[in-house]
Amino acid sequence: GESVGLHLPTLSVQEGDNSIINCAYSNSASDYFIWYKQESGKGPQFIIDIRSNMDKRQGQRVTVLLNKTVKHLSLQIAATQPGDSAVYFCAPNQGGKLIFGQGTELSVKP
Amino acid sequence: DAGVIQSPRHEVTEMGQEVTLRCKPISGHNSLFWYRQTMMRGLELLIYFNNNVPIDDSGMPEDRFSAKMPNASFSTLKIQPSEPRDSAVYFCASSPWTGWSNQPQHFGDGTRLSIL
């Protein structure tokens, strides 16, 4: 089966700094990975995805890195803003099913 | 564009009552997923449909839970009879299913269910 762990349950950063959220997964057969952001009272919001044939993908202010050798992903947020405060989930996709971990809560200090 | 629409947003009812949660997926999406989120267990997949057909219901907790998708634009999750331990936020998500390429799931804002 798939289990997902996160290195830090909470992360506090200063506004303007870069944030790095890490995620470990266990199943080497996972071939697609999604990062979601969940704000209080809302559903998970798609941020960025990456397929297993890539090791890096960039979006607007976000970069996802995938290291299949050690089964590790990271989400980098550049110039973190107060609006980035939320819980972030990485979700490996296996056979059409997403496996969610507990998430990392990002707090941005003004 | 309209996202995934869930109703009601909040539901409070007494144990033993029937609860029906509703979901309208994004138009054109042919995969639909029901999740439950609690502090203790996080986000759990309950069931998902492809082209209105249930594919995997292994996450449905017990026979009190049932889900239907009568057409491409509507799904229900029913709990009968409800119990206090069913209290959670229930999310519906949809995605386009290509059969050969994974696509991201897009979530609604959930139904917060409280069973007294």
PDB file of C-alpha atoms in Angstrom:
ATOM      1  CA  GLY A   1       0.000   0.000   0.000  1.00  0.00           C
ATOM      2  CA  GLU A   2       0.917   3.658  -0.026  1.00  0.00           C
ATOM      3  CA  SER A   3       1.727   5.745   2.991  1.00  0.00           C
ATOM      4  CA  VAL A   4       2.712   9.353   2.863  1.00  0.00           C
ATOM      5  CA  GLY A   5       4.750  11.117   5.482  1.00  0.00           C
ATOM      6  CA  LEU A   6       5.793  14.690   5.917  1.00  0.00           C
ATOM      7  CA  HIS A   7       8.997  15.787   7.538  1.00  0.00           C
ATOM      8  CA  LEU A   8       7.380  18.673   9.448  1.00  0.00           C
ATOM      9  CA  PRO A   9       3.759  18.994  10.531  1.00  0.00           C
ATOM     10  CA  THR A  10       4.115  22.800  10.828  1.00  0.00           C
ATOM     11  CA  LEU A  11       6.287  25.367   9.104  1.00  0.00           C
ATOM     12  CA  SER A  12       6.537  29.028   9.994  1.00  0.00           C
ATOM     13  CA  VAL A  13       8.225  31.469   7.627  1.00  0.00           C
ATOM     14  CA  GLN A  14       8.646  35.199   7.323  1.00  0.00           C
ATOM     15  CA  GLU A  15       6.749  36.993   4.603  1.00  0.00           C
ATOM     16  CA  GLY A  16       8.968  37.307   1.561  1.00  0.00           C
ATOM     17  CA  ASP A  17      11.121  34.306   2.400  1.00  0.00           C
ATOM     18  CA  ASN A  18      11.088  31.102   0.411  1.00  0.00           C
ATOM     19  CA  SER A  19       9.266  28.066   1.828  1.00  0.00           C
ATOM     20  CA  ILE A  20      10.154  24.426   1.330  1.00  0.00           C
ATOM     21  CA  ILE A  21       7.665  21.713   2.207  1.00  0.00           C
ATOM     22  CA  ASN A  22       8.884  18.134   2.064  1.00  0.00           C
ATOM     23  CA  CYS A  23       7.055  14.880   1.484  1.00  0.00           C
ATOM     24  CA  ALA A  24       8.134  11.246   1.531  1.00  0.00           C
ATOM     25  CA  TYR A  25       6.197   8.439  -0.101  1.00  0.00           C
ATOM     26  CA  SER A  26       6.587   4.720   0.204  1.00  0.00           C
ATOM     27  CA  ASN A  27       5.367   3.095  -2.993  1.00  0.00           C
ATOM     28  CA  SER A  28       7.915   3.181  -5.811  1.00  0.00           C
ATOM     29  CA  ALA A  29       5.119   2.366  -8.286  1.00  0.00           C
ATOM     30  CA  SER A  30       3.563   5.809  -7.783  1.00  0.00           C
ATOM     31  CA  ASP A  31       3.807   7.558 -11.136  1.00  0.00           C
ATOM     32  CA  TYR A  32       2.053  10.868 -10.658  1.00  0.00           C
ATOM     33  CA  PHE A  33       2.129  13.347  -7.790  1.00  0.00           C
ATOM     34  CA  ILE A  34      -0.040  16.327  -6.930  1.00  0.00           C
ATOM     35  CA  TRP A  35       0.418  19.124  -4.427  1.00  0.00           C
ATOM     36  CA  TYR A  36      -2.723  20.594  -2.913  1.00  0.00           C
ATOM     37  CA  LYS A  37      -3.317  23.636  -0.730  1.00  0.00           C
ATOM     38  CA  GLN A  38      -6.188  23.613   1.731  1.00  0.00           C
ATOM     39  CA  GLU A  39      -7.398  26.758   3.429  1.00  0.00           C
ATOM     40  CA  SER A  40      -9.681  26.688   6.428  1.00  0.00           C
ATOM     41  CA  GLY A  41     -13.255  25.840   5.480  1.00  0.00           C
ATOM     42  CA  LYS A  42     -12.391  25.002   1.883  1.00  0.00           C
ATOM     43  CA  GLY A  43     -11.582  21.961  -0.175  1.00  0.00           C
ATOM     44  CA  PRO A  44      -8.059  21.064  -1.320  1.00  0.00           C
ATOM     45  CA  GLN A  45      -6.993  23.301  -4.180  1.00  0.00           C
ATOM     46  CA  PHE A  46      -4.727  21.990  -6.945  1.00  0.00           C
ATOM     47  CA  ILE A  47      -1.344  23.739  -7.020  1.00  0.00           C
ATOM     48  CA  ILE A  48       0.948  21.758  -9.271  1.00  0.00           C
ATOM     49  CA  ASP A  49       1.544  18.212 -10.429  1.00  0.00           C
ATOM     50  CA  ILE A  50       4.503  16.222 -11.669  1.00  0.00           C
ATOM     51  CA  ARG A  51       4.827  12.907 -13.451  1.00  0.00           C
ATOM     52  CA  SER A  52       7.415  10.295 -12.600  1.00  0.00           C
ATOM     53  CA  ASN A  53       9.331  10.872 -15.843  1.00  0.00           C
ATOM     54  CA  MET A  54      10.244  14.366 -14.622  1.00  0.00           C
ATOM     55  CA  ASP A  55      12.339  15.537 -11.695  1.00  0.00           C
ATOM     56  CA  LYS A  56      11.356  19.196 -11.653  1.00  0.00           C
ATOM     57  CA  ARG A  57       8.406  21.301 -12.644  1.00  0.00           C
ATOM     58  CA  GLN A  58       7.820  24.996 -12.183  1.00  0.00           C
ATOM     59  CA  GLY A  59       4.663  27.009 -11.876  1.00  0.00           C
ATOM     60  CA  GLN A  60       3.922  30.534 -10.807  1.00  0.00           C
ATOM     61  CA  ARG A  61       6.053  31.033  -7.659  1.00  0.00           C
ATOM     62  CA  VAL A  62       6.069  27.283  -7.030  1.00  0.00           C
ATOM     63  CA  THR A  63       8.507  24.546  -7.944  1.00  0.00           C
ATOM     64  CA  VAL A  64       8.109  20.841  -7.295  1.00  0.00           C
ATOM     65  CA  LEU A  65      11.124  18.559  -7.145  1.00  0.00           C
ATOM     66  CA  LEU A  66      10.851  14.789  -7.369  1.00  0.00           C
ATOM     67  CA  ASN A  67      13.576  12.386  -6.308  1.00  0.00           C
ATOM     68  CA  LYS A  68      12.417   8.889  -7.173  1.00  0.00           C
ATOM     69  CA  THR A  69      15.578   7.289  -5.833  1.00  0.00           C
ATOM     70  CA  VAL A  70      14.745   8.242  -2.270  1.00  0.00           C
ATOM     71  CA  LYS A  71      10.979   8.595  -2.852  1.00  0.00           C
ATOM     72  CA  HIS A  72      10.874  12.236  -1.879  1.00  0.00           C
ATOM     73  CA  LEU A  73       9.087  15.342  -3.144  1.00  0.00           C
ATOM     74  CA  SER A  74       9.399  18.957  -2.178  1.00  0.00           C
ATOM     75  CA  LEU A  75       7.302  22.019  -2.869  1.00  0.00           C
ATOM     76  CA  GLN A  76       9.144  25.310  -2.972  1.00  0.00           C
ATOM     77  CA  ILE A  77       7.194  28.537  -2.700  1.00  0.00           C
ATOM     78  CA  ALA A  78       9.089  31.669  -3.660  1.00  0.00           C
ATOM     79  CA  ALA A  79       8.514  34.979  -1.890  1.00  0.00           C
ATOM     80  CA  THR A  80       5.952  33.522   0.506  1.00  0.00           C
ATOM     81  CA  GLN A  81       2.914  35.718   1.088  1.00  0.00           C
ATOM     82  CA  PRO A  82       0.297  35.769   3.871  1.00  0.00           C
ATOM     83  CA  GLY A  83      -2.177  34.276   1.406  1.00  0.00           C
ATOM     84  CA  ASP A  84       0.022  31.181   1.210  1.00  0.00           C
ATOM     85  CA  SER A  85      -0.893  30.267   4.793  1.00  0.00           C
ATOM     86  CA  ALA A  86      -2.689  26.933   4.591  1.00  0.00           C
ATOM     87  CA  VAL A  87      -2.216  23.194   4.961  1.00  0.00           C
ATOM     88  CA  TYR A  88      -0.287  21.638   2.096  1.00  0.00           C
ATOM     89  CA  PHE A  89      -0.679  18.020   1.010  1.00  0.00           C
ATOM     90  CA  CYS A  90       1.335  15.950  -1.363  1.00  0.00           C
ATOM     91  CA  ALA A  91      -0.725  13.179  -2.922  1.00  0.00           C
ATOM     92  CA  PRO A  92       0.870  10.355  -4.866  1.00  0.00           C
ATOM     93  CA  ASN A  93      -1.510   8.911  -7.419  1.00  0.00           C
ATOM     94  CA  GLN A  94      -1.575   5.184  -7.838  1.00  0.00           C
ATOM     95  CA  GLY A  95      -4.063   3.523 -10.111  1.00  0.00           C
ATOM     96  CA  GLY A  96      -6.268   6.604 -10.209  1.00  0.00           C
ATOM     97  CA  LYS A  97      -6.421   6.915  -6.417  1.00  0.00           C
ATOM     98  CA  LEU A  98      -4.800   9.745  -4.473  1.00  0.00           C
ATOM     99  CA  ILE A  99      -3.085   8.929  -1.198  1.00  0.00           C
ATOM    100  CA  PHE A 100      -3.080  11.874   1.203  1.00  0.00           C
ATOM    101  CA  GLY A 101      -0.802  12.330   4.193  1.00  0.00           C
ATOM    102  CA  GLN A 102      -1.600  14.496   7.194  1.00  0.00           C
ATOM    103  CA  GLY A 103      -0.326  17.661   5.561  1.00  0.00           C
ATOM    104  CA  THR A 104       2.023  20.457   6.578  1.00  0.00           C
ATOM    105  CA  GLU A 105       0.574  23.634   8.021  1.00  0.00           C
ATOM    106  CA  LEU A 106       2.361  26.689   6.644  1.00  0.00           C
ATOM    107  CA  SER A 107       2.144  29.897   8.658  1.00  0.00           C
ATOM    108  CA  VAL A 108       3.437  33.136   7.197  1.00  0.00           C
ATOM    109  CA  LYS A 109       4.515  35.836   9.608  1.00  0.00           C
ATOM    110  CA  PRO A 110       4.044  39.405   8.391  1.00  0.00           C
TER     111      PRO A 110
ATOM    112  CA  ASP B   1     -15.935  28.243 -14.787  1.00  0.00           C
ATOM    113  CA  ALA B   2     -18.019  26.570 -12.114  1.00  0.00           C
ATOM    114  CA  GLY B   3     -16.087  24.198  -9.935  1.00  0.00           C
ATOM    115  CA  VAL B   4     -17.357  21.138  -8.121  1.00  0.00           C
ATOM    116  CA  ILE B   5     -20.551  22.084  -6.313  1.00  0.00           C
ATOM    117  CA  GLN B   6     -21.576  20.374  -3.102  1.00  0.00           C
ATOM    118  CA  SER B   7     -24.700  20.744  -1.033  1.00  0.00           C
ATOM    119  CA  PRO B   8     -25.523  21.313   1.683  1.00  0.00           C
ATOM    120  CA  ARG B   9     -22.451  23.109   3.041  1.00  0.00           C
ATOM    121  CA  HIS B  10     -23.425  22.254   6.584  1.00  0.00           C
ATOM    122  CA  GLU B  11     -25.689  19.568   7.977  1.00  0.00           C
ATOM    123  CA  VAL B  12     -26.592  18.952  11.585  1.00  0.00           C
ATOM    124  CA  THR B  13     -28.864  16.070  12.396  1.00  0.00           C
ATOM    125  CA  GLU B  14     -29.633  13.569  15.108  1.00  0.00           C
ATOM    126  CA  MET B  15     -28.249  10.085  15.095  1.00  0.00           C
ATOM    127  CA  GLY B  16     -30.417   7.563  13.358  1.00  0.00           C
ATOM    128  CA  GLN B  17     -31.540  10.015  10.698  1.00  0.00           C
ATOM    129  CA  GLU B  18     -30.818   9.578   7.012  1.00  0.00           C
ATOM    130  CA  VAL B  19     -28.312  12.012   5.532  1.00  0.00           C
ATOM    131  CA  THR B  20     -27.922  12.732   1.822  1.00  0.00           C
ATOM    132  CA  LEU B  21     -24.976  14.686   0.476  1.00  0.00           C
ATOM    133  CA  ARG B  22     -25.021  15.962  -3.082  1.00  0.00           C
ATOM    134  CA  CYS B  23     -22.358  16.716  -5.658  1.00  0.00           C
ATOM    135  CA  LYS B  24     -22.285  18.247  -9.116  1.00  0.00           C
ATOM    136  CA  PRO B  25     -18.946  17.592 -10.831  1.00  0.00           C
ATOM    137  CA  ILE B  26     -17.229  19.920 -13.259  1.00  0.00           C
ATOM    138  CA  SER B  27     -18.863  19.662 -16.668  1.00  0.00           C
ATOM    139  CA  GLY B  28     -16.945  17.290 -18.911  1.00  0.00           C
ATOM    140  CA  HIS B  29     -15.243  15.473 -16.049  1.00  0.00           C
ATOM    141  CA  ASN B  30     -16.073  11.780 -16.112  1.00  0.00           C
ATOM    142  CA  SER B  31     -14.442  10.663 -12.874  1.00  0.00           C
ATOM    143  CA  LEU B  32     -16.008  11.479  -9.518  1.00  0.00           C
ATOM    144  CA  PHE B  33     -14.619  10.834  -6.068  1.00  0.00           C
ATOM    145  CA  TRP B  34     -16.075  11.002  -2.549  1.00  0.00           C
ATOM    146  CA  TYR B  35     -13.702  11.655   0.374  1.00  0.00           C
ATOM    147  CA  ARG B  36     -14.098  12.064   4.111  1.00  0.00           C
ATOM    148  CA  GLN B  37     -11.811  14.267   6.204  1.00  0.00           C
ATOM    149  CA  THR B  38     -11.356  14.061   9.972  1.00  0.00           C
ATOM    150  CA  MET B  39      -8.607  15.256  12.282  1.00  0.00           C
ATOM    151  CA  MET B  40      -7.776  11.712  13.294  1.00  0.00           C
ATOM    152  CA  ARG B  41      -7.744  10.017   9.896  1.00  0.00           C
ATOM    153  CA  GLY B  42      -7.090  12.848   7.467  1.00  0.00           C
ATOM    154  CA  LEU B  43      -8.490  12.620   3.947  1.00  0.00           C
ATOM    155  CA  GLU B  44      -9.823   9.181   3.063  1.00  0.00           C
ATOM    156  CA  LEU B  45     -11.165   8.065  -0.295  1.00  0.00           C
ATOM    157  CA  LEU B  46     -14.568   6.453   0.129  1.00  0.00           C
ATOM    158  CA  ILE B  47     -15.579   5.597  -3.435  1.00  0.00           C
ATOM    159  CA  TYR B  48     -14.981   6.688  -6.989  1.00  0.00           C
ATOM    160  CA  PHE B  49     -16.856   6.474 -10.289  1.00  0.00           C
ATOM    161  CA  ASN B  50     -15.718   6.459 -13.900  1.00  0.00           C
ATOM    162  CA  ASN B  51     -18.402   7.280 -16.473  1.00  0.00           C
ATOM    163  CA  ASN B  52     -21.079   6.953 -13.752  1.00  0.00           C
ATOM    164  CA  VAL B  53     -19.979   3.409 -12.843  1.00  0.00           C
ATOM    165  CA  PRO B  54     -18.610   2.695  -9.342  1.00  0.00           C
ATOM    166  CA  ILE B  55     -15.054   1.459  -9.748  1.00  0.00           C
ATOM    167  CA  ASP B  56     -13.737   1.139  -6.220  1.00  0.00           C
ATOM    168  CA  ASP B  57     -15.849   1.320  -3.063  1.00  0.00           C
ATOM    169  CA  SER B  58     -13.318  -0.299  -0.756  1.00  0.00           C
ATOM    170  CA  GLY B  59     -13.132   2.862   1.340  1.00  0.00           C
ATOM    171  CA  MET B  60     -16.819   2.900   2.213  1.00  0.00           C
ATOM    172  CA  PRO B  61     -16.878   2.322   5.969  1.00  0.00           C
ATOM    173  CA  GLU B  62     -19.875   0.013   6.176  1.00  0.00           C
ATOM    174  CA  ASP B  63     -23.247  -0.820   4.725  1.00  0.00           C
ATOM    175  CA  ARG B  64     -24.773   2.304   6.203  1.00  0.00           C
ATOM    176  CA  PHE B  65     -22.966   4.246   3.478  1.00  0.00           C
ATOM    177  CA  SER B  66     -24.083   4.172  -0.142  1.00  0.00           C
ATOM    178  CA  ALA B  67     -23.272   6.294  -3.194  1.00  0.00           C
ATOM    179  CA  LYS B  68     -24.947   6.689  -6.547  1.00  0.00           C
ATOM    180  CA  MET B  69     -24.237   8.499  -9.757  1.00  0.00           C
ATOM    181  CA  PRO B  70     -27.410   8.425 -11.858  1.00  0.00           C
ATOM    182  CA  ASN B  71     -25.959  10.694 -14.539  1.00  0.00           C
ATOM    183  CA  ALA B  72     -22.786  12.536 -15.476  1.00  0.00           C
ATOM    184  CA  SER B  73     -23.737  15.693 -13.616  1.00  0.00           C
ATOM    185  CA  PHE B  74     -24.941  14.418 -10.268  1.00  0.00           C
ATOM    186  CA  SER B  75     -23.917  12.110  -7.442  1.00  0.00           C
ATOM    187  CA  THR B  76     -25.179  11.420  -3.935  1.00  0.00           C
ATOM    188  CA  LEU B  77     -23.614   9.962  -0.829  1.00  0.00           C
ATOM    189  CA  LYS B  78     -26.158   8.622   1.625  1.00  0.00           C
ATOM    190  CA  ILE B  79     -25.740   7.558   5.243  1.00  0.00           C
ATOM    191  CA  GLN B  80     -28.591   5.609   6.788  1.00  0.00           C
ATOM    192  CA  PRO B  81     -28.795   5.410   9.752  1.00  0.00           C
ATOM    193  CA  SER B  82     -26.296   8.089  10.728  1.00  0.00           C
ATOM    194  CA  GLU B  83     -24.104   7.819  13.840  1.00  0.00           C
ATOM    195  CA  PRO B  84     -22.059  10.425  15.757  1.00  0.00           C
ATOM    196  CA  ARG B  85     -18.805   8.882  14.477  1.00  0.00           C
ATOM    197  CA  ASP B  86     -19.851   9.818  10.949  1.00  0.00           C
ATOM    198  CA  SER B  87     -19.294  13.456  11.819  1.00  0.00           C
ATOM    199  CA  ALA B  88     -16.685  14.794   9.386  1.00  0.00           C
ATOM    200  CA  VAL B  89     -16.229  16.972   6.339  1.00  0.00           C
ATOM    201  CA  TYR B  90     -17.193  15.135   3.172  1.00  0.00           C
ATOM    202  CA  PHE B  91     -15.610  16.206  -0.083  1.00  0.00           C
ATOM    203  CA  CYS B  92     -16.491  15.465  -3.646  1.00  0.00           C
ATOM    204  CA  ALA B  93     -13.865  15.759  -6.390  1.00  0.00           C
ATOM    205  CA  SER B  94     -13.916  15.288 -10.134  1.00  0.00           C
ATOM    206  CA  SER B  95     -11.352  14.874 -12.871  1.00  0.00           C
ATOM    207  CA  PRO B  96     -11.215  14.142 -16.580  1.00  0.00           C
ATOM    208  CA  TRP B  97     -10.280  10.516 -17.067  1.00  0.00           C
ATOM    209  CA  THR B  98      -8.332   9.744 -20.175  1.00  0.00           C
ATOM    210  CA  GLY B  99      -7.580   6.098 -19.431  1.00  0.00           C
ATOM    211  CA  TRP B 100      -3.901   6.550 -20.098  1.00  0.00           C
ATOM    212  CA  SER B 101      -2.862   9.796 -18.487  1.00  0.00           C
ATOM    213  CA  ASN B 102      -3.421  10.907 -14.932  1.00  0.00           C
ATOM    214  CA  GLN B 103      -5.183  14.207 -14.420  1.00  0.00           C
ATOM    215  CA  PRO B 104      -5.579  16.242 -11.241  1.00  0.00           C
ATOM    216  CA  GLN B 105      -8.708  15.976  -9.172  1.00  0.00           C
ATOM    217  CA  HIS B 106     -10.579  19.172  -8.410  1.00  0.00           C
ATOM    218  CA  PHE B 107     -12.373  19.380  -5.087  1.00  0.00           C
ATOM    219  CA  GLY B 108     -15.556  21.034  -3.926  1.00  0.00           C
ATOM    220  CA  ASP B 109     -15.671  22.974  -0.666  1.00  0.00           C
ATOM    221  CA  GLY B 110     -17.211  20.069   1.204  1.00  0.00           C
ATOM    222  CA  THR B 111     -20.172  19.339   3.437  1.00  0.00           C
ATOM    223  CA  ARG B 112     -19.524  19.670   7.156  1.00  0.00           C
ATOM    224  CA  LEU B 113     -21.644  16.972   8.775  1.00  0.00           C
ATOM    225  CA  SER B 114     -22.414  16.853  12.477  1.00  0.00           C
ATOM    226  CA  ILE B 115     -24.375  13.947  13.908  1.00  0.00           C
ATOM    227  CA  LEU B 116     -25.656  14.623  17.419  1.00  0.00           C
TER     228      LEU B 116
END
